[in-house]
């Protein structure tokens, strides 16, 4: 076994690189989203840092090809990964204070959080090659073998992180575990160098992994911090208008769901606009909700339509568990929940609905592009009954560059639906981003915008009556610059 110690170290460090990258996305996504720009920034920074590590590792190995220096690389890689836990909130919140575009925020945060450890992890491969090469005749095969082992480790790390580690363990515990593993590898590589320090640090991080509550030091008092397979989630108990509410956040700066504790009533004004479905189609029997989150509106729907059924497509089973625990979601024979991507659900469903509600977001200002395209809208159209309608929550301006996404969506919906209207939830400046409710009708008959119901009539008065210039192209699966439009809206 001793003969293959170096190969084991290379394999494990290769796995850690990929786990670190995937965990990194979980660390920064609550602050900057999960868009193409964010992933590009994260991957670019880590690849750049690894490249620098390959260069520096090769230089150091040519001068100091000794196990104690190799041990030092592993040791400091462990330290910087461990420090990520203690600095992530400070760095992310500090960077977020600068009012800059999210893709640049992701780039800067990734540089500070992930580049130092990634440089050191990159140094491992060239250093291990130097330690293993015994003659020039076998140098090429040695290099090939070690890099193959490292790549296989990266593959193993990718699958284990995505399918097992991240879904079942919080990011903090994963980072502490990687720290302990690297400290252990450093100890194996050289027992003589800082033996007591390594043992002490391993004990410290093992203790923190099992008994620590580091995130509690950086989280608002009374806020519950948890991880799901898809999100970092915070649950907070607050008050609004003197009434207690429970709020769900997937980023620190905007709430994604909320509920009044005493009666379960809707908190956010935009969700009340979903009630307009009753005005436009009083005989709703079947409904589809895309995006469950805290299940605030599905519960409201079931109370309003006592003989109707609703299917909810929520990609994250962890969100459903949170809704059951904190948002009074209970089993109901009229409510069916599907844990899958809404686009794949639309692709395969043969069900017909009277109304489809859309409220799916990756984060506050990031939407799943595959739900915004002409093809997705066509699937919604096909899934509706003849008098059916789509009610979609969109965060966008109406006019100017900040309204490009909305205008593109209107153009996309008009490819199928004869009537498409929008409602401003809070009557804000049309050039500023806000909650916009888009309603698309399958029936060609022109709808009425007056109601005897006082509440519904209030919402109907928010109808946007001015002409909307459709200057944006239709969004398609082939060309869906949704992230670009959304960042233009910030």
Coordinates of C-alpha atoms in Angstrom, one line a residue:
X1 CA 0.0 0.0 0.0
X2 CA 2.9 2.4 0.8
X3 CA 3.9 2.1 -2.8
X4 CA 0.7 3.7 -3.9
X5 CA 0.5 6.5 -1.4
X6 CA 1.3 9.1 -4.0
X7 CA -1.4 7.8 -6.4
X8 CA -4.0 7.8 -3.6
X9 CA -3.1 11.4 -2.7
X10 CA -3.4 12.4 -6.4
X11 CA -6.8 10.6 -6.7
X12 CA -8.3 12.2 -3.6
X13 CA -7.0 15.7 -4.4
X14 CA -8.5 15.4 -7.9
X15 CA -11.8 14.5 -6.3
X16 CA -11.6 17.4 -3.9
X17 CA -11.0 19.9 -6.7
X18 CA -14.4 19.1 -8.2
X19 CA -16.3 18.8 -4.9
X20 CA -14.8 22.2 -4.0
X21 CA -16.0 23.7 -7.3
X22 CA -19.6 22.3 -6.9
X23 CA -19.8 23.4 -3.3
X24 CA -18.5 26.8 -4.3
X25 CA -21.5 27.2 -6.5
X26 CA -23.7 26.6 -3.5
X27 CA -21.8 29.2 -1.4
X28 CA -22.2 32.1 -3.9
X29 CA -25.5 31.3 -5.5
X30 CA -27.6 32.8 -2.6
X31 CA -25.9 36.1 -3.2
X32 CA -25.5 36.2 -7.0
X33 CA -27.9 33.5 -8.4
X34 CA -27.1 30.5 -10.6
X35 CA -27.0 32.0 -14.0
X36 CA -24.7 31.3 -16.9
X37 CA -22.6 34.3 -15.9
X38 CA -22.2 33.0 -12.3
X39 CA -21.1 29.5 -13.4
X40 CA -18.7 31.0 -16.0
X41 CA -17.1 33.2 -13.3
X42 CA -16.7 30.3 -10.9
X43 CA -15.4 27.8 -13.4
X44 CA -13.1 30.4 -15.0
X45 CA -11.5 31.5 -11.7
X46 CA -10.9 27.9 -10.6
X47 CA -9.5 26.9 -13.9
X48 CA -7.2 29.9 -13.9
X49 CA -6.1 29.2 -10.3
X50 CA -5.4 25.6 -11.2
X51 CA -3.3 26.7 -14.2
X52 CA -1.3 29.0 -12.0
X53 CA -0.9 26.1 -9.5
X54 CA 0.4 23.8 -12.3
X55 CA 3.0 26.4 -13.2
X56 CA 4.1 27.2 -9.6
X57 CA 4.0 23.5 -8.6
X58 CA 6.3 22.6 -11.5
X59 CA 8.7 25.4 -10.6
X60 CA 8.8 24.4 -7.0
X61 CA 9.2 20.7 -7.8
X62 CA 12.2 21.4 -9.9
X63 CA 13.9 23.1 -7.0
X64 CA 12.5 21.3 -3.9
X65 CA 11.2 17.9 -4.9
X66 CA 10.9 16.6 -1.3
X67 CA 8.0 15.0 0.5
X68 CA 8.0 17.7 3.3
X69 CA 7.3 20.4 0.7
X70 CA 4.6 18.3 -0.9
X71 CA 3.1 17.9 2.6
X72 CA 3.2 21.6 3.0
X73 CA 1.2 22.1 -0.2
X74 CA -1.5 19.8 1.1
X75 CA -1.4 21.4 4.5
X76 CA -2.0 25.0 3.2
X77 CA -4.6 23.8 0.7
X78 CA -6.5 22.4 3.7
X79 CA -6.1 25.6 5.7
X80 CA -7.5 27.8 2.8
X81 CA -10.4 25.4 2.3
X82 CA -11.2 25.6 6.0
X83 CA -10.9 29.4 6.0
X84 CA -13.6 29.5 3.3
X85 CA -16.1 28.6 6.0
X86 CA -15.1 31.4 8.2
X87 CA -14.8 34.1 5.5
X88 CA -17.6 33.2 3.1
X89 CA -20.3 35.4 4.7
X90 CA -17.9 38.3 5.3
X91 CA -16.6 38.3 1.7
X92 CA -19.9 37.7 0.0
X93 CA -21.8 40.3 2.0
X94 CA -18.9 42.8 1.6
X95 CA -18.8 42.3 -2.2
X96 CA -22.6 42.5 -2.3
X97 CA -22.5 46.0 -0.7
X98 CA -20.8 47.3 -3.8
X99 CA -23.7 48.0 -6.2
X100 CA -22.2 46.2 -9.2
X101 CA -23.5 43.6 -11.6
X102 CA -23.9 40.1 -10.3
X103 CA -21.6 38.5 -12.8
X104 CA -18.8 40.8 -11.6
X105 CA -19.8 40.1 -8.0
X106 CA -19.5 36.4 -8.7
X107 CA -16.1 36.9 -10.3
X108 CA -14.7 39.0 -7.4
X109 CA -16.1 36.7 -4.7
X110 CA -14.7 33.6 -6.5
X111 CA -11.3 35.1 -6.7
X112 CA -11.2 35.8 -2.9
X113 CA -12.9 32.6 -1.8
X114 CA -11.7 29.9 -4.1
X115 CA -8.5 31.0 -5.9
X116 CA -6.0 30.5 -3.0
X117 CA -7.0 26.9 -2.3
X118 CA -7.3 26.1 -6.0
X119 CA -3.8 27.3 -6.7
X120 CA -2.5 25.0 -4.1
X121 CA -4.6 22.1 -5.3
X122 CA -3.2 22.7 -8.8
X123 CA 0.4 22.4 -7.5
X124 CA -0.2 18.8 -6.4
X125 CA -0.1 17.2 -9.8
X126 CA 3.2 18.5 -11.1
X127 CA 4.8 18.0 -7.7
X128 CA 3.6 14.4 -7.6
X129 CA 5.1 13.8 -11.1
X130 CA 8.5 15.0 -10.0
X131 CA 8.3 12.8 -6.9
X132 CA 7.4 9.7 -9.0
X133 CA 9.7 10.1 -12.0
X134 CA 12.7 7.8 -11.7
X135 CA 14.1 8.0 -15.2
X136 CA 13.6 9.9 -18.5
X137 CA 12.7 6.6 -20.2
X138 CA 9.5 6.2 -18.2
X139 CA 8.7 9.9 -17.6
X140 CA 5.9 10.1 -20.2
X141 CA 4.0 7.0 -18.8
X142 CA 4.5 8.4 -15.3
X143 CA 3.0 11.7 -16.2
X144 CA 0.1 10.0 -18.1
X145 CA -0.6 7.6 -15.2
X146 CA -0.7 10.4 -12.6
X147 CA -2.9 12.7 -14.6
X148 CA -5.2 9.9 -15.5
X149 CA -5.6 9.1 -11.8
X150 CA -6.2 12.7 -11.0
X151 CA -8.9 13.0 -13.7
X152 CA -10.6 9.8 -12.5
X153 CA -10.6 11.3 -9.0
X154 CA -12.2 14.4 -10.4
X155 CA -14.9 12.3 -12.1
X156 CA -15.5 10.4 -8.9
X157 CA -15.7 13.7 -7.0
X158 CA -18.2 15.2 -9.5
X159 CA -20.6 12.2 -9.3
X160 CA -20.3 11.8 -5.5
X161 CA -20.8 15.5 -4.9
X162 CA -23.8 15.8 -7.1
X163 CA -25.6 12.5 -6.2
X164 CA -24.6 11.9 -2.6
X165 CA -22.5 14.5 -0.7
X166 CA -24.2 17.8 -1.4
X167 CA -27.8 16.5 -1.2
X168 CA -27.2 15.0 2.2
X169 CA -24.7 17.2 3.9
X170 CA -24.5 21.0 4.4
X171 CA -21.8 23.0 2.7
X172 CA -20.1 23.8 5.9
X173 CA -19.7 20.2 6.9
X174 CA -18.4 19.3 3.4
X175 CA -15.8 22.0 3.6
X176 CA -14.7 20.9 7.0
X177 CA -14.5 17.3 5.8
X178 CA -12.3 18.2 2.9
X179 CA -10.1 20.2 5.3
X180 CA -9.7 17.1 7.5
X181 CA -9.0 14.9 4.6
X182 CA -6.3 17.2 3.2
X183 CA -4.7 17.5 6.6
X184 CA -4.7 13.7 6.9
X185 CA -3.0 13.5 3.5
X186 CA -0.5 16.1 4.6
X187 CA 0.3 14.0 7.7
X188 CA 0.7 10.8 5.5
X189 CA 3.0 12.7 3.1
X190 CA 5.3 13.8 5.9
X191 CA 4.8 12.9 9.6
X192 CA 7.8 14.8 10.8
X193 CA 6.7 18.3 9.6
X194 CA 4.4 20.0 12.1
X195 CA 3.0 16.7 13.3
X196 CA 1.3 18.1 16.5
X197 CA -0.1 21.1 14.6
X198 CA -1.7 18.8 12.0
X199 CA -3.2 16.5 14.6
X200 CA -4.5 19.5 16.6
X201 CA -6.1 21.1 13.5
X202 CA -7.6 17.7 12.5
X203 CA -9.2 17.4 15.9
X204 CA -10.4 21.0 15.7
X205 CA -12.1 20.6 12.3
X206 CA -13.6 17.2 13.2
X207 CA -15.1 18.8 16.3
X208 CA -16.5 21.7 14.2
X209 CA -17.8 19.3 11.6
X210 CA -19.9 17.4 14.2
X211 CA -20.6 20.0 16.9
X212 CA -19.9 23.4 15.5
X213 CA -22.5 25.9 14.4
X214 CA -20.3 28.3 12.4
X215 CA -23.0 29.5 10.1
X216 CA -24.9 30.7 13.2
X217 CA -22.2 33.2 13.8
X218 CA -22.9 34.9 10.5
X219 CA -26.6 34.4 10.3
X220 CA -29.2 36.8 11.7
X221 CA -30.4 35.8 15.1
X222 CA -33.4 33.6 15.0
X223 CA -32.9 32.7 11.4
X224 CA -32.7 29.0 10.4
X225 CA -30.0 28.1 7.9
X226 CA -30.4 24.9 5.9
X227 CA -29.4 23.2 2.6
X228 CA -31.6 21.4 0.1
X229 CA -30.4 19.5 -3.0
X230 CA -30.8 22.7 -5.0
X231 CA -30.6 25.7 -2.7
X232 CA -29.2 27.3 0.4
X233 CA -32.3 28.3 2.4
X234 CA -32.9 30.6 5.3
X235 CA -36.1 30.6 7.3
X236 CA -36.9 33.7 9.4
X237 CA -39.7 34.6 11.8
X238 CA -40.6 38.3 11.4
X239 CA -43.5 40.7 11.6
X240 CA -45.4 42.6 9.0
X241 CA -48.1 45.1 9.9
X242 CA -47.7 44.0 13.5
X243 CA -48.6 40.4 12.5
X244 CA -46.1 37.5 12.8
X245 CA -45.0 35.9 9.6
X246 CA -42.6 33.2 8.5
X247 CA -40.3 34.0 5.6
X248 CA -38.2 31.9 3.2
X249 CA -35.1 33.3 1.6
X250 CA -32.7 31.8 -0.9
X251 CA -30.6 34.9 -0.9
X252 CA -30.1 37.5 1.9
X253 CA -31.6 40.4 0.1
X254 CA -35.1 39.3 -1.1
X255 CA -37.7 36.9 0.2
X256 CA -39.0 34.1 -2.0
X257 CA -42.0 33.0 0.1
X258 CA -43.9 34.1 3.2
X259 CA -47.0 33.2 5.3
X260 CA -48.9 34.9 8.1
X261 CA -48.7 32.5 11.1
X262 CA -52.1 33.2 12.5
X263 CA -54.2 32.4 9.4
X264 CA -51.9 31.3 6.6
X265 CA -53.0 34.3 4.5
X266 CA -50.8 35.4 1.5
X267 CA -48.2 38.0 2.4
X268 CA -46.8 39.1 -1.0
X269 CA -49.1 41.2 -3.1
X270 CA -48.1 39.6 -6.4
X271 CA -49.4 36.2 -5.2
X272 CA -52.9 37.7 -4.7
X273 CA -53.0 38.5 -8.4
X274 CA -53.1 34.8 -9.1
X275 CA -56.7 35.1 -7.8
X276 CA -57.6 36.8 -11.0
X277 CA -57.9 33.3 -12.5
X278 CA -61.3 33.1 -10.8
X279 CA -62.5 36.2 -12.6
X280 CA -61.3 35.1 -16.1
X281 CA -62.4 31.5 -15.6
X282 CA -64.9 31.0 -12.8
X283 CA -65.2 27.2 -13.5
X284 CA -61.7 26.1 -12.7
X285 CA -61.5 22.4 -12.1
X286 CA -57.8 21.6 -12.7
X287 CA -54.8 23.8 -12.2
X288 CA -51.0 23.5 -12.6
X289 CA -48.5 25.5 -10.5
X290 CA -45.0 25.8 -11.8
X291 CA -42.7 26.4 -8.8
X292 CA -43.9 25.5 -5.3
X293 CA -41.3 27.1 -2.9
X294 CA -43.2 27.7 0.3
X295 CA -46.5 26.5 -1.3
X296 CA -48.3 29.8 -0.2
X297 CA -50.5 30.1 -3.3
X298 CA -51.3 26.3 -3.7
X299 CA -52.8 26.4 -0.2
X300 CA -54.7 29.5 -1.0
X301 CA -56.0 27.9 -4.2
X302 CA -57.3 24.8 -2.4
X303 CA -59.1 27.0 0.1
X304 CA -60.8 29.1 -2.6
X305 CA -61.7 26.3 -5.0
X306 CA -63.1 23.6 -2.8
X307 CA -63.8 21.1 -5.5
X308 CA -60.8 21.7 -7.7
X309 CA -57.4 19.9 -7.9
X310 CA -53.9 21.3 -8.4
X311 CA -50.7 19.8 -9.6
X312 CA -47.5 21.5 -8.3
X313 CA -44.2 21.0 -10.1
X314 CA -41.4 21.8 -7.7
X315 CA -37.9 20.7 -8.7
X316 CA -36.5 20.8 -5.2
X317 CA -37.8 18.1 -2.8
X318 CA -36.1 19.9 0.0
X319 CA -38.4 22.9 -0.5
X320 CA -41.4 20.7 -0.1
X321 CA -39.9 19.4 3.2
X322 CA -39.4 22.9 4.4
X323 CA -43.0 23.9 3.4
X324 CA -44.3 20.9 5.4
X325 CA -42.2 21.9 8.4
X326 CA -42.5 25.7 8.5
X327 CA -45.3 26.7 6.1
X328 CA -48.2 24.4 7.2
X329 CA -48.2 22.3 4.0
X330 CA -50.3 19.2 4.7
X331 CA -51.3 16.2 2.6
X332 CA -54.4 16.9 0.6
X333 CA -56.1 14.5 -1.8
X334 CA -56.7 17.4 -4.2
X335 CA -53.0 18.4 -4.3
X336 CA -50.4 16.4 -6.2
X337 CA -46.7 17.3 -6.1
X338 CA -44.2 16.4 -8.7
X339 CA -40.5 16.8 -7.9
X340 CA -38.9 17.4 -11.3
X341 CA -38.0 20.1 -13.8
X342 CA -41.1 21.8 -14.9
X343 CA -40.0 21.7 -18.6
X344 CA -39.7 17.9 -18.5
X345 CA -43.1 17.7 -16.9
X346 CA -44.6 19.9 -19.6
X347 CA -42.9 17.8 -22.3
X348 CA -44.5 14.5 -21.1
X349 CA -47.8 15.5 -19.4
X350 CA -51.0 14.5 -21.1
X351 CA -53.1 16.3 -18.5
X352 CA -55.3 19.3 -19.4
X353 CA -55.6 22.3 -17.1
X354 CA -57.9 25.3 -16.8
X355 CA -55.1 27.5 -15.5
X356 CA -51.3 27.3 -15.3
X357 CA -49.6 29.5 -12.8
X358 CA -45.9 30.3 -13.3
X359 CA -43.7 31.3 -10.4
X360 CA -40.4 29.5 -10.8
X361 CA -37.1 31.2 -10.1
X362 CA -33.5 30.0 -9.6
X363 CA -32.9 33.0 -7.4
X364 CA -34.4 36.5 -7.0
X365 CA -33.4 37.7 -10.5
X366 CA -32.6 34.4 -12.2
X367 CA -35.2 32.4 -14.0
X368 CA -34.9 28.9 -15.6
X369 CA -34.4 29.8 -19.3
X370 CA -36.0 26.5 -20.5
X371 CA -39.4 27.7 -19.1
X372 CA -39.2 31.0 -21.0
X373 CA -38.8 29.8 -24.6
X374 CA -41.3 29.4 -27.5
X375 CA -41.1 25.7 -27.1
X376 CA -42.0 25.8 -23.4
X377 CA -44.9 28.2 -24.1
X378 CA -46.1 25.9 -26.8
X379 CA -46.2 23.0 -24.2
X380 CA -48.2 25.2 -21.9
X381 CA -50.7 26.1 -24.6
X382 CA -51.1 22.4 -25.5
X383 CA -51.7 21.5 -21.8
X384 CA -54.6 24.0 -21.4
X385 CA -58.3 23.4 -22.0
X386 CA -59.9 25.6 -24.6
X387 CA -60.9 28.3 -22.1
X388 CA -57.6 28.0 -20.2
X389 CA -55.1 30.7 -19.3
X390 CA -51.5 31.2 -18.1
X391 CA -50.8 33.5 -15.2
X392 CA -47.0 34.2 -15.0
X393 CA -45.1 36.2 -12.4
X394 CA -42.2 38.1 -14.1
X395 CA -39.7 40.4 -12.5
X396 CA -38.9 43.1 -15.1
X397 CA -39.5 46.6 -16.2
X398 CA -41.8 47.3 -19.0
X399 CA -40.0 50.0 -21.0
X400 CA -36.3 50.6 -21.7
X401 CA -33.4 48.2 -21.4
X402 CA -34.6 46.9 -18.1
X403 CA -37.8 45.7 -19.8
X404 CA -36.2 43.7 -22.5
X405 CA -37.0 40.3 -20.9
X406 CA -40.7 41.1 -20.5
X407 CA -41.0 42.4 -24.0
X408 CA -39.3 39.2 -25.3
X409 CA -41.6 37.1 -23.2
X410 CA -44.7 38.9 -24.5
X411 CA -43.5 38.3 -28.1
X412 CA -42.9 34.7 -27.2
X413 CA -46.4 34.1 -25.7
X414 CA -48.0 35.9 -28.7
X415 CA -46.7 33.2 -31.0
X416 CA -49.4 30.9 -29.5
X417 CA -51.9 33.0 -27.4
X418 CA -54.3 35.4 -29.1
X419 CA -54.5 37.7 -26.1
X420 CA -51.6 38.6 -23.8
X421 CA -52.0 41.2 -21.1
X422 CA -49.8 42.5 -18.2
X423 CA -50.6 43.9 -14.8
X424 CA -48.3 46.1 -12.6
X425 CA -48.4 44.8 -9.1
X426 CA -47.2 47.9 -7.3
X427 CA -47.7 50.6 -10.0
X428 CA -44.0 51.5 -10.1
X429 CA -42.1 53.4 -12.8
X430 CA -42.4 51.4 -16.0
X431 CA -38.6 51.7 -16.5
X432 CA -37.8 50.0 -13.2
X433 CA -37.8 46.3 -12.4
X434 CA -40.9 45.2 -10.5
X435 CA -43.4 42.3 -10.2
X436 CA -45.3 42.1 -13.5
X437 CA -48.2 39.6 -13.9
X438 CA -48.5 38.3 -17.4
X439 CA -51.8 36.7 -18.4
X440 CA -52.2 34.8 -21.7
X441 CA -55.6 33.5 -22.9
X442 CA -56.1 30.5 -25.1
X443 CA -59.6 31.5 -26.1
X444 CA -59.8 34.2 -28.8
X445 CA -62.7 36.0 -27.1
X446 CA -61.7 39.3 -25.6
X447 CA -61.8 39.1 -21.7
X448 CA -63.6 41.5 -19.5
X449 CA -61.6 43.7 -17.0
X450 CA -64.4 44.6 -14.6
X451 CA -65.6 42.6 -11.7
X452 CA -68.2 42.9 -9.0
X453 CA -65.7 41.5 -6.6
X454 CA -64.0 44.5 -4.9
X455 CA -60.7 42.7 -4.3
X456 CA -60.4 41.4 -7.9
X457 CA -61.5 44.7 -9.3
X458 CA -58.6 46.4 -7.5
X459 CA -56.2 44.0 -9.3
X460 CA -57.9 44.5 -12.6
X461 CA -57.4 48.2 -12.4
X462 CA -53.6 47.5 -12.6
X463 CA -54.0 46.5 -16.3
X464 CA -51.3 48.1 -18.4
X465 CA -53.2 49.9 -21.2
X466 CA -50.4 51.7 -23.0
X467 CA -49.0 50.2 -26.2
X468 CA -46.0 47.9 -25.7
X469 CA -43.5 48.0 -28.6
X470 CA -42.5 44.5 -29.3
X471 CA -38.9 45.2 -30.3
X472 CA -37.4 42.0 -28.9
X473 CA -37.0 38.7 -30.7
X474 CA -38.9 35.6 -29.6
X475 CA -37.0 33.4 -27.1
X476 CA -36.3 29.9 -28.4
X477 CA -34.5 26.8 -27.1
X478 CA -31.8 27.5 -29.6
X479 CA -31.3 31.1 -28.6
X480 CA -32.4 32.0 -25.1
X481 CA -30.4 35.0 -23.8
X482 CA -32.5 35.1 -20.7
X483 CA -29.5 35.7 -18.3
X484 CA -28.4 38.6 -20.5
X485 CA -31.8 40.2 -20.4
X486 CA -32.1 39.7 -16.6
X487 CA -28.8 41.3 -15.9
X488 CA -29.7 44.2 -18.2
X489 CA -32.7 44.7 -15.9
X490 CA -30.7 45.2 -12.8

